[in-house]
Amino acid sequence: MPRFVQFDEFGSRDYLHVVERERPWPGPGQLLVRVMAAGLNPMDYKAYRDEAAAARMGVTLPSGIGQDFSGFVEELGEGVTRFELGQAVLGTVPFAAIADFVVVPEDGQVVAKPDALTFEAAGSLGVVGRTAMASFRSLGIGEHDTVLVSAAAGGVGVLAAQLAVRSGATVIGTASEENHEFLESLGVIPVEYGHGLAERIRDALDDDRVTAVLDNHGADTIEAALELGVPMDRVNSITTFGPAAHGARNVGGRAAGNAELSELAELLAENELVLPIDSIYPIERTVEAFARLEPGHVRGKVVVVTD
Ligand SMILES: NC(=O)c1ccc[n+]([C@@H]2O[C@H](COP(=O)([O-])OP(=O)(O)OC[C@H]3O[C@@H](n4cnc5c(N)ncnc54)[C@H](OP(=O)(O)O)[C@@H]3O)[C@@H](O)[C@H]2O)c1
């Protein structure tokens, strides 16, 4: 029987479990996808840990989990023309991706997977890819910029930082010491996050000034931006909303769609960008996969696979 990971109570990852379900059927205009890999995102654990956060995301119990998937088109609903049987695809569905099968609207968030892209990377790209692209593009970053990217080794940050590097900008990224060599390999100047961040950035950049900020972590980055005199209309945060944002922009994943996803998938397939896979778990060990993600120190993505 096909497997589907769900939770029936809020509180912790311990309520996640694998259930067996009848194979779903695609309705008119829908695809049935046989899932190969499903990447995890912080929004998944925010939903199962916190009922109020879940309500804001439209989650009700029992709920599936997982947004991003890659796999093969197993069946076509009536009237589907954009995809063919057996085609490899990647995309995003709300809270249902960690499963053997997902049903996706043909006009939803789903695109062809380039052959050269692994299922693990493809199945991890949806949320972080659209978010990184939307955030990067929101500030019109280019070669005259010096860009601060926070959490630059995380899922969104690692892509946002590389997009900024590709634009010709000088990029400085926050990470723990363990990720500094890795960031340097991407052309990013690493700097440790935490108390004294603005001072360390000044030291690392000599006379250069930060002109734009892509924040993927929160208020501490915005505070550093204020201290460094970066105008708030050149700060985009995907995590800090409300007064703590001090007028920074809040452009997130919803501002990008399939075109951006395809573009990123091609760049990854051509090795123009890197999306590191931190760890891979079989679907039966989804709880362990979330235990790896939740402390917030992964490099790139944690992925669950079905085979
Ligand atoms: N608005 C949107 O559309 C949107 C979309 C996607 C994600 N988000 C949100 O954006 C955030 C990042 O998402 P993600 O998927 O990139 O998360 P992630 O992959 O879990 O981020 C992990 C990274 O965070 C870094 N980190 C940990 N503590 C830090 C600190 N105090 N300061 C700076 N960096 C720190 C870690 O670096 P070290 O390992 O070196 O410690 C690690 O590389 C999450 O809150 C997520 O919910 C928003």
CSV table of C-alpha atoms and ligand atoms in Angstrom, one decimal:
chain,number,residue,atom,x,y,z
A,1,MET,CA,0.0,0.0,0.0
A,2,PRO,CA,1.2,3.5,-0.7
A,3,ARG,CA,2.7,5.4,2.3
A,4,PHE,CA,1.8,8.9,3.5
A,5,VAL,CA,3.4,10.7,6.4
A,6,GLN,CA,0.9,12.6,8.6
A,7,PHE,CA,0.3,14.0,12.0
A,8,ASP,CA,-2.9,13.9,14.1
A,9,GLU,CA,-1.9,16.1,17.0
A,10,PHE,CA,0.2,19.3,17.4
A,11,GLY,CA,3.2,19.5,19.6
A,12,SER,CA,6.3,17.8,18.2
A,13,ARG,CA,7.7,15.5,15.5
A,14,ASP,CA,6.8,12.5,17.6
A,15,TYR,CA,3.3,12.8,16.3
A,16,LEU,CA,4.5,12.2,12.7
A,17,HIS,CA,3.8,8.7,11.5
A,18,VAL,CA,3.5,6.7,8.3
A,19,VAL,CA,0.0,5.6,7.3
A,20,GLU,CA,-0.9,3.4,4.4
A,21,ARG,CA,-3.5,4.8,2.1
A,22,GLU,CA,-5.2,3.8,-1.2
A,23,ARG,CA,-3.4,5.2,-4.2
A,24,PRO,CA,-5.0,8.6,-4.9
A,25,TRP,CA,-6.5,9.3,-8.4
A,26,PRO,CA,-5.9,12.4,-10.4
A,27,GLY,CA,-9.0,14.4,-11.2
A,28,PRO,CA,-9.5,16.5,-14.3
A,29,GLY,CA,-6.5,18.7,-14.9
A,30,GLN,CA,-4.4,16.9,-12.3
A,31,LEU,CA,-1.3,14.7,-12.4
A,32,LEU,CA,-0.5,11.8,-10.1
A,33,VAL,CA,3.2,11.8,-9.3
A,34,ARG,CA,5.1,8.8,-8.0
A,35,VAL,CA,7.4,10.6,-5.4
A,36,MET,CA,11.1,9.8,-5.4
A,37,ALA,CA,12.4,12.5,-3.0
A,38,ALA,CA,10.8,15.1,-0.8
A,39,GLY,CA,12.9,17.9,0.8
A,40,LEU,CA,12.1,19.2,4.3
A,41,ASN,CA,11.5,22.9,5.2
A,42,PRO,CA,11.3,24.8,8.5
A,43,MET,CA,7.6,25.6,7.7
A,44,ASP,CA,6.9,21.9,8.1
A,45,TYR,CA,8.1,21.7,11.7
A,46,LYS,CA,6.6,25.2,12.5
A,47,ALA,CA,3.2,23.7,11.5
A,48,TYR,CA,3.3,20.5,13.5
A,49,ARG,CA,4.9,22.1,16.6
A,50,ASP,CA,2.6,25.1,16.8
A,51,GLU,CA,-1.2,25.0,16.3
A,52,ALA,CA,-1.4,28.8,15.8
A,53,ALA,CA,1.3,28.8,13.2
A,54,ALA,CA,-0.4,25.8,11.5
A,55,ALA,CA,-3.7,27.8,11.4
A,56,ARG,CA,-2.0,30.7,9.7
A,57,MET,CA,-0.8,28.2,7.0
A,58,GLY,CA,-4.3,26.7,6.7
A,59,VAL,CA,-3.3,23.4,8.2
A,60,THR,CA,-6.0,21.3,9.9
A,61,LEU,CA,-5.7,17.8,11.5
A,62,PRO,CA,-5.0,15.2,10.4
A,63,SER,CA,-2.4,16.8,8.1
A,64,GLY,CA,0.2,15.5,5.7
A,65,ILE,CA,3.6,17.0,5.8
A,66,GLY,CA,6.2,18.2,3.3
A,67,GLN,CA,6.0,20.7,0.4
A,68,ASP,CA,8.6,19.8,-2.1
A,69,PHE,CA,8.8,16.7,-4.3
A,70,SER,CA,10.4,15.2,-7.3
A,71,GLY,CA,9.3,12.0,-9.1
A,72,PHE,CA,7.7,10.5,-12.2
A,73,VAL,CA,4.3,11.2,-13.7
A,74,GLU,CA,2.4,8.0,-13.0
A,75,GLU,CA,-1.0,9.0,-14.3
A,76,LEU,CA,-2.7,11.9,-16.1
A,77,GLY,CA,-6.1,13.3,-15.2
A,78,GLU,CA,-8.5,14.1,-18.0
A,79,GLY,CA,-7.5,17.0,-20.1
A,80,VAL,CA,-3.8,17.3,-19.0
A,81,THR,CA,-1.6,18.4,-21.9
A,82,ARG,CA,1.5,19.9,-20.4
A,83,PHE,CA,3.0,16.6,-19.1
A,84,GLU,CA,3.4,13.1,-20.3
A,85,LEU,CA,3.3,9.7,-18.6
A,86,GLY,CA,6.6,8.7,-17.1
A,87,GLN,CA,8.0,12.3,-17.3
A,88,ALA,CA,10.3,13.3,-14.4
A,89,VAL,CA,9.0,16.4,-12.6
A,90,LEU,CA,9.6,18.5,-9.5
A,91,GLY,CA,7.4,20.9,-7.7
A,92,THR,CA,5.6,21.9,-4.5
A,93,VAL,CA,2.3,20.9,-2.9
A,94,PRO,CA,1.0,22.1,0.4
A,95,PHE,CA,1.6,19.6,3.3
A,96,ALA,CA,1.4,16.3,1.4
A,97,ALA,CA,4.8,15.7,-0.3
A,98,ILE,CA,6.3,13.1,2.1
A,99,ALA,CA,4.4,10.2,0.5
A,100,ASP,CA,4.7,7.6,-2.2
A,101,PHE,CA,2.2,9.6,-4.4
A,102,VAL,CA,1.1,13.2,-4.7
A,103,VAL,CA,-1.7,14.7,-6.8
A,104,VAL,CA,-0.7,18.0,-8.4
A,105,PRO,CA,-2.8,20.4,-10.5
A,106,GLU,CA,-1.3,20.7,-14.0
A,107,ASP,CA,-1.4,24.5,-13.6
A,108,GLY,CA,0.1,24.3,-10.1
A,109,GLN,CA,3.7,24.5,-9.0
A,110,VAL,CA,5.2,21.7,-11.1
A,111,VAL,CA,7.8,21.7,-13.8
A,112,ALA,CA,9.9,19.2,-15.8
A,113,LYS,CA,13.0,17.9,-14.1
A,114,PRO,CA,16.2,18.3,-16.1
A,115,ASP,CA,17.8,14.9,-16.7
A,116,ALA,CA,21.1,15.9,-15.1
A,117,LEU,CA,19.5,17.0,-11.8
A,118,THR,CA,19.4,14.4,-9.1
A,119,PHE,CA,16.0,13.5,-7.6
A,120,GLU,CA,17.3,14.6,-4.2
A,121,ALA,CA,18.2,18.1,-5.4
A,122,ALA,CA,15.1,18.4,-7.5
A,123,GLY,CA,12.9,17.3,-4.7
A,124,SER,CA,14.4,19.9,-2.4
A,125,LEU,CA,14.2,22.9,-4.7
A,126,GLY,CA,10.6,24.1,-4.7
A,127,VAL,CA,10.3,26.3,-1.6
A,128,VAL,CA,13.9,27.4,-1.2
A,129,GLY,CA,14.4,28.0,-4.9
A,130,ARG,CA,11.4,30.2,-5.4
A,131,THR,CA,12.2,32.0,-2.1
A,132,ALA,CA,15.8,32.6,-2.9
A,133,MET,CA,15.0,33.8,-6.4
A,134,ALA,CA,12.2,36.1,-5.3
A,135,SER,CA,14.3,37.6,-2.5
A,136,PHE,CA,17.4,38.1,-4.7
A,137,ARG,CA,15.3,39.8,-7.5
A,138,SER,CA,13.4,42.0,-5.1
A,139,LEU,CA,16.5,44.2,-4.6
A,140,GLY,CA,17.8,44.4,-8.1
A,141,ILE,CA,21.2,43.3,-6.9
A,142,GLY,CA,24.2,43.7,-9.3
A,143,GLU,CA,27.9,44.1,-9.7
A,144,HIS,CA,28.0,47.4,-7.8
A,145,ASP,CA,26.5,45.8,-4.7
A,146,THR,CA,28.1,44.4,-1.6
A,147,VAL,CA,25.5,42.1,-0.2
A,148,LEU,CA,25.1,40.6,3.2
A,149,VAL,CA,23.3,37.2,3.2
A,150,SER,CA,22.3,35.7,6.5
A,151,ALA,CA,22.2,31.9,7.1
A,152,ALA,CA,24.2,31.7,3.9
A,153,ALA,CA,24.7,27.9,4.2
A,154,GLY,CA,21.0,27.1,4.8
A,155,GLY,CA,18.5,26.1,2.2
A,156,VAL,CA,17.4,29.5,1.1
A,157,GLY,CA,20.6,31.3,1.9
A,158,VAL,CA,22.9,29.1,-0.1
A,159,LEU,CA,21.0,29.7,-3.2
A,160,ALA,CA,20.4,33.4,-2.6
A,161,ALA,CA,24.2,33.9,-1.9
A,162,GLN,CA,25.1,32.2,-5.1
A,163,LEU,CA,22.6,34.2,-7.2
A,164,ALA,CA,24.2,37.3,-5.7
A,165,VAL,CA,27.7,36.1,-6.5
A,166,ARG,CA,26.6,35.3,-10.1
A,167,SER,CA,25.3,38.9,-10.5
A,168,GLY,CA,28.8,40.1,-9.9
A,169,ALA,CA,28.2,41.5,-6.4
A,170,THR,CA,30.6,41.1,-3.5
A,171,VAL,CA,28.8,38.7,-1.1
A,172,ILE,CA,29.4,38.3,2.6
A,173,GLY,CA,27.5,35.5,4.3
A,174,THR,CA,26.8,34.6,7.9
A,175,ALA,CA,27.4,31.0,9.1
A,176,SER,CA,29.1,29.1,11.9
A,177,GLU,CA,32.8,28.4,11.6
A,178,GLU,CA,32.0,24.9,10.3
A,179,ASN,CA,30.6,26.4,7.1
A,180,HIS,CA,33.2,29.0,6.4
A,181,GLU,CA,35.4,26.9,4.1
A,182,PHE,CA,32.3,25.8,2.2
A,183,LEU,CA,31.1,29.4,1.7
A,184,GLU,CA,34.5,30.5,0.5
A,185,SER,CA,34.3,27.7,-2.1
A,186,LEU,CA,31.2,29.5,-3.4
A,187,GLY,CA,32.9,32.9,-3.6
A,188,VAL,CA,31.2,34.1,-0.4
A,189,ILE,CA,33.2,35.9,2.3
A,190,PRO,CA,32.2,34.1,5.5
A,191,VAL,CA,31.5,35.8,8.8
A,192,GLU,CA,30.3,34.3,12.1
A,193,TYR,CA,26.7,35.3,13.2
A,194,GLY,CA,25.9,36.5,16.7
A,195,HIS,CA,26.9,39.4,19.0
A,196,GLY,CA,29.2,41.9,17.3
A,197,LEU,CA,28.1,40.9,13.8
A,198,ALA,CA,28.3,44.5,12.3
A,199,GLU,CA,31.8,45.0,13.6
A,200,ARG,CA,33.0,41.7,12.1
A,201,ILE,CA,31.4,42.6,8.8
A,202,ARG,CA,33.2,46.0,8.8
A,203,ASP,CA,36.5,44.2,9.5
A,204,ALA,CA,35.9,41.6,6.8
A,205,LEU,CA,35.1,44.2,4.2
A,206,ASP,CA,37.8,46.8,5.0
A,207,ASP,CA,36.6,50.0,3.3
A,208,ASP,CA,33.7,48.4,1.4
A,209,ARG,CA,30.2,49.2,2.6
A,210,VAL,CA,27.2,46.8,2.6
A,211,THR,CA,24.6,48.1,0.1
A,212,ALA,CA,22.0,45.3,0.3
A,213,VAL,CA,20.9,42.6,2.7
A,214,LEU,CA,19.1,39.3,2.0
A,215,ASP,CA,18.0,38.1,5.4
A,216,ASN,CA,17.2,34.5,6.0
A,217,HIS,CA,17.4,34.4,9.8
A,218,GLY,CA,15.8,37.3,11.5
A,219,ALA,CA,16.0,40.4,13.7
A,220,ASP,CA,19.8,40.2,14.4
A,221,THR,CA,20.5,40.6,10.7
A,222,ILE,CA,18.2,43.6,10.4
A,223,GLU,CA,19.9,45.2,13.5
A,224,ALA,CA,23.3,44.7,11.9
A,225,ALA,CA,21.9,46.3,8.7
A,226,LEU,CA,20.8,49.3,10.7
A,227,GLU,CA,24.1,49.5,12.4
A,228,LEU,CA,25.9,49.4,9.1
A,229,GLY,CA,23.6,52.2,7.7
A,230,VAL,CA,22.0,50.1,5.0
A,231,PRO,CA,18.8,51.8,3.8
A,232,MET,CA,15.8,49.6,4.7
A,233,ASP,CA,14.5,49.6,1.2
A,234,ARG,CA,17.6,47.6,0.3
A,235,VAL,CA,17.0,45.0,2.9
A,236,ASN,CA,14.7,42.0,2.2
A,237,SER,CA,13.8,39.6,5.0
A,238,ILE,CA,12.0,36.3,4.5
A,239,THR,CA,11.7,35.8,8.3
A,240,THR,CA,11.2,39.1,10.1
A,241,PHE,CA,7.8,40.6,9.9
A,242,GLY,CA,6.1,43.4,11.9
A,243,PRO,CA,7.9,46.1,13.9
A,244,ALA,CA,11.2,44.1,14.2
A,245,ALA,CA,11.5,44.4,10.4
A,246,HIS,CA,12.1,48.2,10.8
A,247,GLY,CA,10.6,48.8,7.3
A,248,ALA,CA,12.6,46.1,5.5
A,249,ARG,CA,11.0,44.5,2.5
A,250,ASN,CA,9.3,41.1,3.0
A,251,VAL,CA,9.4,39.4,-0.4
A,252,GLY,CA,9.2,35.6,-0.1
A,253,GLY,CA,8.5,32.5,-2.1
A,254,ARG,CA,5.1,33.5,-3.2
A,255,ALA,CA,6.6,36.2,-5.5
A,256,ALA,CA,8.2,33.5,-7.7
A,257,GLY,CA,6.6,30.7,-9.7
A,258,ASN,CA,7.3,27.9,-12.2
A,259,ALA,CA,9.5,30.1,-14.5
A,260,GLU,CA,11.9,30.8,-11.7
A,261,LEU,CA,11.8,27.2,-10.6
A,262,SER,CA,12.7,25.9,-14.1
A,263,GLU,CA,15.4,28.5,-14.4
A,264,LEU,CA,17.0,27.3,-11.1
A,265,ALA,CA,16.6,23.6,-12.0
A,266,GLU,CA,18.5,24.2,-15.2
A,267,LEU,CA,21.3,26.2,-13.4
A,268,LEU,CA,21.7,23.3,-10.9
A,269,ALA,CA,21.7,20.7,-13.7
A,270,GLU,CA,24.4,22.6,-15.4
A,271,ASN,CA,26.4,22.9,-12.2
A,272,GLU,CA,26.1,26.7,-12.3
A,273,LEU,CA,24.6,26.5,-8.8
A,274,VAL,CA,25.0,24.1,-5.9
A,275,LEU,CA,22.3,22.9,-3.6
A,276,PRO,CA,24.1,20.7,-1.0
A,277,ILE,CA,22.2,17.8,0.3
A,278,ASP,CA,22.9,17.7,4.0
A,279,SER,CA,21.4,14.2,4.6
A,280,ILE,CA,19.0,11.6,3.1
A,281,TYR,CA,16.5,9.5,5.1
A,282,PRO,CA,14.1,6.8,4.0
A,283,ILE,CA,10.5,7.7,4.4
A,284,GLU,CA,10.1,5.4,7.5
A,285,ARG,CA,12.7,7.5,9.2
A,286,THR,CA,11.0,10.9,8.6
A,287,VAL,CA,11.0,11.7,12.3
A,288,GLU,CA,14.8,11.4,12.4
A,289,ALA,CA,15.0,13.6,9.3
A,290,PHE,CA,13.1,16.3,11.2
A,291,ALA,CA,15.3,15.8,14.2
A,292,ARG,CA,18.2,16.7,12.0
A,293,LEU,CA,16.5,19.8,10.5
A,294,GLU,CA,14.9,21.3,13.6
A,295,PRO,CA,18.0,22.6,15.5
A,296,GLY,CA,18.6,24.8,12.4
A,297,HIS,CA,22.2,24.0,11.5
A,298,VAL,CA,21.9,22.0,8.2
A,299,ARG,CA,24.0,22.8,5.2
A,300,GLY,CA,21.5,22.9,2.3
A,301,LYS,CA,18.7,20.4,2.5
A,302,VAL,CA,17.5,17.4,4.4
A,303,VAL,CA,15.7,15.0,2.1
A,304,VAL,CA,13.3,12.0,2.5
A,305,VAL,CA,13.3,9.3,-0.2
A,306,THR,CA,10.8,6.6,-0.9
A,307,ASP,CA,13.0,3.9,-2.4
B,1,LIG,N1,8.9,33.9,3.6
B,1,LIG,C1,9.1,32.8,2.8
B,1,LIG,O1,8.6,32.7,1.7
B,1,LIG,C2,10.0,31.7,3.3
B,1,LIG,C3,10.3,30.7,2.5
B,1,LIG,C4,11.2,29.7,2.9
B,1,LIG,C5,11.8,29.8,4.2
B,1,LIG,N2,11.4,30.8,5.0
B,1,LIG,C6,12.0,30.9,6.4
B,1,LIG,O2,13.3,31.4,6.3
B,1,LIG,C7,14.1,30.8,7.3
B,1,LIG,C8,15.3,30.0,6.6
B,1,LIG,O3,14.8,28.9,5.9
B,1,LIG,P1,15.8,27.8,5.4
B,1,LIG,O4,15.0,26.8,4.7
B,1,LIG,O5,17.0,28.4,4.7
B,1,LIG,O6,16.3,27.2,6.8
B,1,LIG,P2,17.5,26.2,7.2
B,1,LIG,O7,18.0,25.6,5.9
B,1,LIG,O8,17.0,25.4,8.3
B,1,LIG,O9,18.6,27.2,7.8
B,1,LIG,C9,19.7,26.6,8.3
B,1,LIG,C10,20.9,27.6,8.4
B,1,LIG,O10,20.6,28.6,9.4
B,1,LIG,C11,21.9,29.0,9.9
B,1,LIG,N3,21.8,29.6,11.2
B,1,LIG,C12,21.5,29.0,12.4
B,1,LIG,N4,21.5,29.9,13.4
B,1,LIG,C13,21.8,31.1,12.9
B,1,LIG,C14,21.9,32.4,13.4
B,1,LIG,N5,21.7,32.6,14.7
B,1,LIG,N6,22.2,33.4,12.5
B,1,LIG,C15,22.4,33.2,11.2
B,1,LIG,N7,22.3,31.9,10.7
B,1,LIG,C16,22.0,30.9,11.5
B,1,LIG,C17,22.7,27.7,10.0
B,1,LIG,O11,24.1,28.0,9.9
B,1,LIG,P3,25.1,27.1,10.7
B,1,LIG,O12,24.8,25.6,10.3
B,1,LIG,O13,26.5,27.5,10.1
B,1,LIG,O14,24.9,27.4,12.1
B,1,LIG,C18,22.2,26.9,8.8
B,1,LIG,O15,23.0,26.9,7.7
B,1,LIG,C19,13.2,29.9,8.1
B,1,LIG,O16,12.7,30.6,9.2
B,1,LIG,C20,12.0,29.6,7.1
B,1,LIG,O17,10.8,29.3,7.8
B,1,LIG,C21,10.5,31.8,4.6
